[in-house]
Short mmCIF file of C-alpha atoms in Angstrom, two decimals:
data_model
loop_
_atom_site.label_atom_id
_atom_site.label_comp_id
_atom_site.label_asym_id
_atom_site.label_seq_id
_atom_site.Cartn_x
_atom_site.Cartn_y
_atom_site.Cartn_z
CA MET I 1 -65.03 -252.41 79.04
CA THR I 2 -63.11 -254.25 76.34
CA GLU I 3 -64.84 -257.53 77.15
CA LEU I 4 -68.21 -255.83 77.20
CA LEU I 5 -67.70 -254.39 73.70
CA THR I 6 -66.45 -257.72 72.40
CA ASP I 7 -69.62 -259.36 73.72
CA GLN I 8 -71.67 -256.63 72.13
CA PHE I 9 -70.38 -257.45 68.64
CA ALA I 10 -70.41 -261.25 69.04
CA ASN I 11 -73.96 -261.51 67.67
CA GLN I 12 -73.31 -259.06 64.86
CA SER I 13 -72.75 -260.03 61.24
CA VAL I 14 -71.33 -258.32 58.16
CA ALA I 15 -70.60 -259.27 54.56
CA ILE I 16 -67.35 -258.26 52.83
CA ALA I 17 -67.47 -258.00 49.02
CA GLY I 18 -63.89 -258.28 47.72
CA LEU I 19 -60.89 -259.43 49.76
CA GLY I 20 -58.10 -257.20 48.45
CA GLY I 21 -56.39 -254.34 50.28
CA LEU I 22 -59.67 -253.03 51.70
CA GLY I 23 -61.64 -256.22 52.32
CA SER I 24 -58.84 -258.24 53.91
CA HIS I 25 -58.12 -255.45 56.40
CA ILE I 26 -61.77 -254.65 57.10
CA ALA I 27 -62.30 -258.34 57.96
CA GLU I 28 -59.18 -258.43 60.14
CA MET I 29 -60.23 -255.32 62.11
CA LEU I 30 -63.81 -256.50 62.58
CA VAL I 31 -62.74 -259.97 63.75
CA ARG I 32 -60.31 -258.37 66.21
CA SER I 33 -63.20 -256.20 67.43
CA GLY I 34 -65.21 -259.32 68.20
CA VAL I 35 -67.71 -259.35 65.32
CA GLY I 36 -69.06 -262.90 65.40
CA LYS I 37 -70.15 -263.69 61.87
CA LEU I 38 -68.72 -262.71 58.48
CA LEU I 39 -69.46 -263.50 54.86
CA LEU I 40 -66.32 -263.34 52.68
CA VAL I 41 -66.77 -263.09 48.89
CA ASP I 42 -63.93 -263.10 46.35
CA PHE I 43 -63.01 -265.21 43.30
CA ASP I 44 -59.31 -264.40 43.08
CA ARG I 45 -56.04 -265.96 44.26
CA VAL I 46 -53.28 -264.26 46.27
CA GLU I 47 -50.47 -262.94 44.05
CA ARG I 48 -47.04 -261.62 44.97
CA SER I 49 -48.07 -258.11 43.85
CA ASN I 50 -50.85 -258.11 46.50
CA LEU I 51 -48.40 -258.33 49.41
CA ASN I 52 -47.56 -254.61 49.37
CA ARG I 53 -50.95 -253.77 50.87
CA GLN I 54 -53.19 -256.78 51.44
CA TYR I 55 -53.49 -258.87 54.62
CA TYR I 56 -51.68 -261.91 53.24
CA LEU I 57 -48.22 -263.49 53.58
CA PRO I 58 -45.83 -265.03 51.04
CA ALA I 59 -47.04 -268.48 52.17
CA HIS I 60 -50.51 -267.59 50.83
CA ILE I 61 -49.38 -266.95 47.23
CA GLY I 62 -51.47 -269.10 44.89
CA MET I 63 -54.20 -269.75 47.49
CA TYR I 64 -57.71 -268.43 47.01
CA LYS I 65 -58.13 -265.21 49.00
CA THR I 66 -61.23 -266.62 50.68
CA GLU I 67 -59.21 -269.53 52.09
CA ALA I 68 -56.07 -267.54 52.91
CA LEU I 69 -58.06 -264.89 54.76
CA ALA I 70 -60.20 -267.44 56.60
CA GLU I 71 -56.98 -269.04 57.85
CA GLN I 72 -55.72 -265.68 59.17
CA LEU I 73 -59.05 -264.72 60.74
CA LEU I 74 -59.43 -268.06 62.53
CA GLN I 75 -56.00 -267.52 64.08
CA ILE I 76 -57.22 -264.19 65.47
CA ASN I 77 -60.51 -265.61 66.76
CA PRO I 78 -60.98 -269.39 66.49
CA SER I 79 -64.70 -269.10 67.26
CA VAL I 80 -65.58 -266.58 64.50
CA GLN I 81 -68.23 -267.94 62.11
CA LEU I 82 -67.12 -267.52 58.51
CA THR I 83 -69.19 -268.12 55.39
CA ILE I 84 -67.10 -268.24 52.24
CA ARG I 85 -68.26 -267.70 48.66
CA ARG I 86 -65.56 -268.10 46.03
CA GLN I 87 -67.35 -266.34 43.21
CA ARG I 88 -67.01 -263.31 40.99
CA ILE I 89 -69.76 -260.82 41.88
CA THR I 90 -71.95 -259.81 38.93
CA ALA I 91 -75.11 -257.75 38.48
CA GLU I 92 -76.96 -261.05 38.02
CA ASN I 93 -75.75 -262.91 41.12
CA ALA I 94 -75.18 -260.03 43.59
CA ARG I 95 -78.58 -260.14 45.27
CA MET I 96 -78.44 -263.92 45.65
CA LEU I 97 -74.86 -263.88 46.99
CA PHE I 98 -75.69 -261.36 49.71
CA ALA I 99 -79.25 -262.51 50.51
CA GLY I 100 -79.83 -262.38 54.25
CA TRP I 101 -76.87 -260.06 54.93
CA SER I 102 -78.19 -256.60 55.75
CA LEU I 103 -74.82 -254.89 56.25
CA VAL I 104 -72.36 -255.12 53.36
CA CYS I 105 -68.87 -253.66 52.90
CA GLU I 106 -68.08 -252.88 49.28
CA ALA I 107 -64.36 -253.56 48.86
CA LEU I 108 -64.07 -254.29 45.12
CA ASP I 109 -61.37 -252.64 43.03
CA GLY I 110 -62.96 -251.62 39.73
CA ALA I 111 -65.04 -248.43 39.66
CA ALA I 112 -67.71 -250.03 37.46
CA GLU I 113 -67.90 -253.09 39.75
CA LYS I 114 -68.32 -250.82 42.78
CA ALA I 115 -71.20 -248.97 41.12
CA MET I 116 -72.72 -252.26 39.94
CA LEU I 117 -72.76 -253.68 43.48
CA ILE I 118 -74.27 -250.54 45.01
CA ASN I 119 -76.96 -250.45 42.30
CA ALA I 120 -77.73 -254.16 42.65
CA LEU I 121 -77.90 -254.30 46.46
CA LEU I 122 -79.39 -250.95 47.48
CA LEU I 123 -82.60 -251.64 45.55
CA ASP I 124 -83.21 -254.09 48.41
CA THR I 125 -84.39 -251.65 51.10
CA SER I 126 -83.21 -253.88 53.95
CA LYS I 127 -79.56 -253.34 53.03
CA THR I 128 -77.00 -250.77 54.14
CA ILE I 129 -73.63 -250.54 52.35
CA VAL I 130 -70.33 -249.12 53.52
CA ALA I 131 -68.39 -248.50 50.29
CA ALA I 132 -65.04 -246.98 49.33
CA SER I 133 -63.88 -244.66 46.56
CA GLY I 134 -60.54 -242.85 46.29
CA MET I 135 -57.60 -244.26 48.26
CA ALA I 136 -54.76 -244.65 45.71
CA GLY I 137 -51.42 -242.83 45.94
CA TYR I 138 -49.87 -240.77 48.74
CA GLU I 139 -51.93 -237.56 48.87
CA SER I 140 -52.61 -236.28 52.38
CA ALA I 141 -54.07 -238.95 54.64
CA ASN I 142 -56.40 -236.24 55.99
CA ARG I 143 -58.40 -236.27 52.76
CA ILE I 144 -59.72 -239.76 53.47
CA GLN I 145 -63.07 -239.43 55.18
CA THR I 146 -66.41 -241.12 55.74
CA THR I 147 -69.45 -239.53 54.10
CA HIS I 148 -73.13 -240.44 54.02
CA PRO I 149 -74.38 -239.62 50.49
CA PHE I 150 -77.52 -241.81 50.44
CA ALA I 151 -79.77 -242.89 53.32
CA ARG I 152 -78.35 -246.44 53.18
CA LEU I 153 -74.91 -245.74 51.69
CA TYR I 154 -71.77 -244.66 53.53
CA LEU I 155 -68.73 -243.83 51.42
CA CYS I 156 -65.12 -243.79 52.61
CA GLY I 157 -62.12 -242.36 50.77
CA ASP I 158 -61.17 -239.06 49.13
CA ALA I 159 -63.55 -239.63 46.16
CA VAL I 160 -60.88 -238.78 43.55
CA SER I 161 -57.63 -240.79 43.89
CA ASP I 162 -58.07 -243.46 41.21
CA MET I 163 -55.86 -246.54 40.97
CA ALA I 164 -55.61 -245.73 37.25
CA ASP I 165 -53.59 -242.59 38.10
CA ALA I 166 -51.58 -243.53 41.20
CA PRO I 167 -50.10 -246.65 42.81
CA MET I 168 -52.05 -248.51 45.47
CA LEU I 169 -50.02 -248.19 48.69
CA ALA I 170 -50.61 -249.72 52.10
CA PRO I 171 -51.12 -246.58 54.24
CA ARG I 172 -54.04 -244.94 52.41
CA VAL I 173 -55.63 -248.31 51.55
CA GLN I 174 -55.54 -249.41 55.19
CA LEU I 175 -56.70 -245.99 56.33
CA CYS I 176 -59.72 -246.29 54.06
CA ALA I 177 -60.34 -249.86 55.27
CA ALA I 178 -60.22 -248.57 58.87
CA HIS I 179 -62.82 -245.91 58.00
CA GLN I 180 -65.07 -248.65 56.63
CA ALA I 181 -64.54 -250.97 59.61
CA ASN I 182 -65.20 -248.13 62.05
CA MET I 183 -68.41 -247.18 60.24
CA VAL I 184 -69.51 -250.83 60.39
CA LEU I 185 -68.95 -250.89 64.17
CA ARG I 186 -70.81 -247.58 64.51
CA LEU I 187 -73.79 -248.96 62.59
CA MET I 188 -73.75 -252.07 64.76
CA LEU I 189 -73.97 -249.72 67.77
CA LYS I 190 -76.92 -247.92 66.05
CA LEU I 191 -74.82 -244.80 65.41
CA GLN I 192 -75.85 -243.46 62.00
CA GLU I 193 -73.64 -240.38 61.76
CA PRO I 194 -70.55 -240.94 59.56
CA MET Q 1 -110.97 -208.91 61.02
CA GLY Q 2 -108.83 -205.79 60.72
CA SER Q 3 -107.03 -204.74 57.59
CA THR Q 4 -103.66 -205.90 58.95
CA THR Q 5 -105.04 -209.42 59.49
CA TRP Q 6 -106.54 -209.42 55.98
CA GLY Q 7 -103.32 -208.13 54.51
CA THR Q 8 -101.32 -210.88 56.22
CA PHE Q 9 -103.85 -213.49 55.10
CA LEU Q 10 -103.73 -212.33 51.46
CA PHE Q 11 -99.94 -212.21 51.50
CA VAL Q 12 -99.59 -215.72 52.89
CA ALA Q 13 -102.40 -217.22 50.78
CA PHE Q 14 -101.45 -215.73 47.40
CA PHE Q 15 -98.09 -214.06 47.27
CA VAL Q 16 -95.95 -216.52 49.22
CA PRO Q 17 -96.80 -219.45 46.87
CA ILE Q 18 -96.13 -217.22 43.86
CA LEU Q 19 -92.80 -216.09 45.29
CA ARG Q 20 -91.86 -219.68 46.09
CA LEU Q 21 -92.79 -220.84 42.59
CA ARG Q 22 -90.68 -218.05 41.11
CA GLU Q 23 -87.69 -219.33 43.08
CA LYS Q 24 -88.14 -222.73 41.44
CA ILE Q 25 -88.28 -221.30 37.92
CA ASN Q 26 -84.92 -220.15 36.60
CA ARG Q 27 -84.27 -217.35 34.11
CA LYS Q 28 -84.21 -219.68 31.14
CA GLY Q 29 -87.69 -220.97 31.90
CA GLY Q 30 -86.49 -224.26 33.34
CA TRP Q 31 -86.52 -225.68 36.84
CA ASN Q 32 -84.14 -225.52 39.75
CA MET Q 33 -83.25 -228.76 41.48
CA LYS Q 34 -80.63 -229.92 43.94
CA VAL Q 35 -77.77 -232.13 42.83
CA ASN Q 36 -75.37 -233.28 45.56
CA GLY Q 37 -76.59 -230.44 47.76
CA VAL Q 38 -76.05 -227.70 45.14
CA THR Q 39 -78.93 -225.85 43.44
CA VAL Q 40 -78.66 -226.27 39.68
CA ALA Q 41 -80.78 -224.99 36.81
CA VAL Q 42 -82.22 -227.50 34.36
CA PRO Q 43 -84.35 -226.79 31.29
CA ASN Q 44 -87.92 -228.05 31.16
CA SER Q 45 -88.60 -231.56 29.91
CA LEU Q 46 -85.14 -232.98 30.43
CA SER Q 47 -84.75 -236.60 31.42
CA LEU Q 48 -82.34 -237.61 34.15
CA LEU Q 49 -80.41 -239.67 31.59
CA ALA Q 50 -80.05 -236.63 29.29
CA TYR Q 51 -78.88 -234.51 32.24
CA LEU Q 52 -76.25 -237.11 33.21
CA GLN Q 53 -75.00 -237.32 29.63
CA GLN Q 54 -74.94 -233.52 29.32
CA GLN Q 55 -72.86 -233.28 32.50
CA GLY Q 56 -70.48 -235.99 31.31
CA TYR Q 57 -71.09 -238.54 34.08
CA PRO Q 58 -69.61 -241.98 33.30
CA LEU Q 59 -72.85 -243.97 33.40
CA ASP Q 60 -71.22 -247.28 34.32
CA ARG Q 61 -69.52 -245.78 37.40
CA ILE Q 62 -72.37 -244.01 39.14
CA ALA Q 63 -75.19 -244.72 41.57
CA ILE Q 64 -78.11 -242.34 42.11
CA GLU Q 65 -80.50 -241.60 44.92
CA TYR Q 66 -83.49 -239.71 43.52
CA ASN Q 67 -85.78 -237.97 46.04
CA GLY Q 68 -84.66 -240.38 48.73
CA ASP Q 69 -84.88 -243.62 46.77
CA ILE Q 70 -82.12 -245.56 45.04
CA LEU Q 71 -82.81 -245.57 41.34
CA ALA Q 72 -82.36 -248.58 39.07
CA ARG Q 73 -80.14 -247.76 36.11
CA ALA Q 74 -82.85 -248.78 33.66
CA ALA Q 75 -85.05 -246.02 35.08
CA TYR Q 76 -82.72 -243.06 34.32
CA GLY Q 77 -84.21 -242.47 30.87
CA ALA Q 78 -87.82 -242.56 32.07
CA ILE Q 79 -87.33 -239.95 34.84
CA GLN Q 80 -88.33 -236.44 33.78
CA LEU Q 81 -86.67 -233.90 36.07
CA GLN Q 82 -89.12 -231.92 38.20
CA PRO Q 83 -88.79 -228.70 40.24
CA ASP Q 84 -87.45 -229.36 43.73
CA ASP Q 85 -86.03 -232.76 42.80
CA VAL Q 86 -83.23 -233.81 45.11
CA VAL Q 87 -80.65 -235.90 43.29
CA GLU Q 88 -77.58 -237.46 44.90
CA ILE Q 89 -75.02 -238.85 42.47
CA VAL Q 90 -72.07 -240.93 43.62
CA CYS Q 91 -69.32 -241.37 41.03
CA PHE Q 92 -66.80 -244.08 41.84
CA VAL Q 93 -63.07 -244.22 41.12
CA GLY Q 94 -61.11 -247.46 41.10
CA GLY Q 95 -59.08 -249.05 43.90
CA GLY Q 96 -59.74 -251.64 46.55
#
């Protein structure tokens, strides 16, 4: 059964926008699940302050997140196909950066950047986005959920816990990333319910 | 046709549409629409942009699906709210 599922995802592809606490873990879980092809987009470098919740190690400090994560993912599955774009995502370049990728995980950190990406990409009717909003702090883990607000938008998180008001901690961030990764696998299996 | 049949026909043809229209018109003479699944009253001739501003939505942090279609931000001001509009508004908070 495990091998069968792995085979099932080998021809699947997904783009990850942002490789912080959400994106690095979404990528890790999807590569472990056997997803064959990923696009990784981030402009930033790994900092010490990222290590409390992001899928990086002290040895990665100073490296670009795209390269550090690619190194980790290739250790999990040496045959995974990775496309890397080391760029800051803007309203102007978003459609070009994700052209040809129909399933996109929004894993950016700023609220305005999240909204910008959803607005820029969803106008393209071939795209479906699995986004996240509300995973800061240590409120009940049970409040993190997957919702389906628009036809082509899934949203994970508690919708209210802002990083401006509470610290970003590993458990809720990874929980939210797991919601996103699970929704991605569900969509790959043609399951549309959140 | 008997009088019962005629009565049913008249009721369906004339009164049901009137009753349904009355449901759409609120007490202040505006329209009712659905926002995030909740029926809300809006005055006549209000643009979507004006509604969002009135409700205090942070315009740079939202995305909107209007009657099933994602709406470009530049279009918010040109949309005049209509009865039975279905509006889904997602408002993001930071963290990733």
